Short mmCIF file of C-alpha atoms in Angstrom, two decimals:
data_model
loop_
_atom_site.label_atom_id
_atom_site.label_comp_id
_atom_site.label_asym_id
_atom_site.label_seq_id
_atom_site.Cartn_x
_atom_site.Cartn_y
_atom_site.Cartn_z
CA MET W 1 9.55 8.67 4.19
CA ILE W 2 7.77 7.23 0.85
CA VAL W 3 7.28 3.65 1.36
CA THR W 4 5.14 1.80 -1.85
CA PHE W 5 3.63 -1.49 -0.56
CA SER W 6 2.26 -4.36 -2.08
CA VAL W 7 0.32 -7.30 0.03
CA ALA W 8 -1.53 -10.62 -0.97
CA PRO W 9 -2.64 -13.35 0.45
CA SER W 10 -2.42 -17.00 -0.32
CA GLY W 11 -4.24 -20.44 0.53
CA GLU W 12 -7.40 -20.51 2.35
CA PRO W 13 -8.90 -17.11 4.98
CA SER W 14 -7.82 -17.63 8.40
CA ASP W 15 -10.63 -15.63 9.17
CA PRO W 16 -13.89 -17.59 9.56
CA SER W 17 -15.91 -14.55 9.41
CA VAL W 18 -14.07 -13.96 5.98
CA GLN W 19 -16.45 -14.60 2.97
CA ARG W 20 -14.98 -13.68 -0.49
CA ALA W 21 -17.29 -11.98 -2.66
CA LEU W 22 -16.28 -12.73 -6.37
CA ALA W 23 -17.97 -10.01 -8.80
CA GLU W 24 -18.60 -11.57 -12.62
CA GLY W 25 -15.70 -12.43 -14.10
CA ALA W 26 -13.16 -13.46 -11.04
CA ASP W 27 -11.29 -16.14 -10.64
CA SER W 28 -10.65 -17.44 -7.41
CA ALA W 29 -7.31 -16.21 -7.46
CA SER W 30 -8.67 -12.38 -7.47
CA VAL W 31 -6.97 -10.77 -4.37
CA HIS W 32 -9.59 -7.13 -4.54
CA ASP W 33 -11.03 -8.05 -1.41
CA ALA W 34 -7.96 -7.98 0.85
CA VAL W 35 -6.72 -5.61 -1.29
CA ALA W 36 -9.33 -3.63 -0.57
CA ALA W 37 -9.23 -4.33 3.40
CA ALA W 38 -5.91 -2.89 3.18
CA VAL W 39 -6.06 0.23 1.28
CA LYS W 40 -9.54 0.98 3.71
CA VAL W 41 -6.20 1.06 6.56
CA VAL W 42 -4.07 3.31 4.66
CA ARG W 43 -6.08 5.45 4.27
CA ASP W 44 -7.68 6.15 7.17
CA SER W 45 -4.53 6.19 8.88
CA GLY W 46 -4.57 10.08 7.82
CA LEU W 47 -1.65 9.81 5.91
CA PRO W 48 -0.79 10.79 2.45
CA THR W 49 -0.87 7.89 0.15
CA ARG W 50 -1.80 6.99 -3.83
CA THR W 51 -2.63 3.67 -4.49
CA SER W 52 -2.35 2.33 -8.40
CA SER W 53 -3.10 -1.06 -9.70
CA MET W 54 -0.31 -2.63 -8.33
CA PHE W 55 1.41 -0.56 -5.63
CA THR W 56 0.69 1.48 -2.25
CA GLU W 57 1.85 4.78 -1.50
CA ILE W 58 2.67 6.10 2.13
CA GLU W 59 4.36 8.87 3.21
CA GLY W 60 5.38 9.52 7.12
CA GLU W 61 7.96 9.22 9.77
CA TRP W 62 9.45 6.34 10.12
CA ASP W 63 7.33 4.65 12.56
CA GLU W 64 4.34 5.53 11.46
CA VAL W 65 4.30 4.58 8.39
CA MET W 66 5.82 1.03 9.12
CA GLU W 67 2.29 0.70 11.84
CA VAL W 68 0.57 1.29 8.71
CA VAL W 69 2.22 -0.88 7.33
CA ARG W 70 1.67 -3.69 9.68
CA ARG W 71 -1.46 -2.78 10.07
CA ALA W 72 -2.67 -3.30 6.53
CA THR W 73 -0.48 -6.70 6.23
CA GLU W 74 -2.53 -7.71 9.61
CA GLU W 75 -5.63 -7.07 7.92
CA VAL W 76 -4.79 -8.33 4.92
CA GLY W 77 -3.88 -11.94 6.75
CA ARG W 78 -7.36 -12.35 7.66
CA TYR W 79 -7.88 -13.32 4.02
CA GLY W 80 -4.76 -15.93 4.02
CA SER W 81 -3.27 -18.65 5.72
CA ARG W 82 -0.08 -16.58 3.84
CA VAL W 83 0.42 -13.46 2.79
CA ALA W 84 3.03 -11.63 0.53
CA LEU W 85 4.64 -8.53 1.63
CA VAL W 86 6.56 -6.77 -1.34
CA LEU W 87 7.53 -3.32 0.48
CA LYS W 88 10.69 -0.44 -1.32
CA ALA W 89 11.42 2.16 0.78
CA ASP W 90 13.06 6.29 -0.48
CA ILE W 91 14.56 7.32 3.16
CA ARG W 92 15.27 11.08 2.98
CA PRO W 93 15.31 12.47 6.98
CA GLY W 94 12.96 16.00 7.38
CA ARG W 95 11.48 16.15 3.65
CA THR W 96 7.97 16.13 3.36
CA GLY W 97 5.34 16.53 0.71
CA GLU W 98 7.41 14.38 -1.63
CA LEU W 99 4.84 12.12 -3.04
CA ASP W 100 3.61 14.77 -5.04
CA GLY W 101 7.48 16.42 -5.27
CA LYS W 102 8.98 13.65 -6.91
CA LEU W 103 6.16 13.86 -9.47
CA GLU W 104 6.59 17.66 -10.26
CA ARG W 105 9.88 17.49 -10.66
CA LEU W 106 9.62 14.41 -12.63
CA GLY W 107 6.66 16.46 -14.85
CA ALA W 108 9.72 19.68 -15.54
CA ALA W 109 12.54 17.00 -16.09
CA LEU W 110 10.43 15.90 -19.28
CA ASP W 111 8.91 19.33 -20.51
CA GLN W 112 12.70 20.46 -20.26
CA MET W 113 12.85 17.42 -23.31
CA SER W 114 10.67 18.55 -25.25
#
């Protein structure tokens, strides 16, 4: 399965050890530190993954993917008193390599239209 998800904290950090380091030009609504913490959890999982400006995709079996999403969400929870999670899943049992496979098929379809 492929899961694409986004997590974002709101409110004051629930973990007193969390210090938000706002870069020059960033406003108080910036969540890049929390997102970086979540993406680190995902990348450290060893599962195939891709991150864009708005979402992170991860591919694997149901239990392993959901465990990574849970841990990433918990990590973001340290940065706020509340967490918003948006998740979409493409569940195709027996398929692997679809993070790239779907894009390859899209590219081939676009090439045929040229």
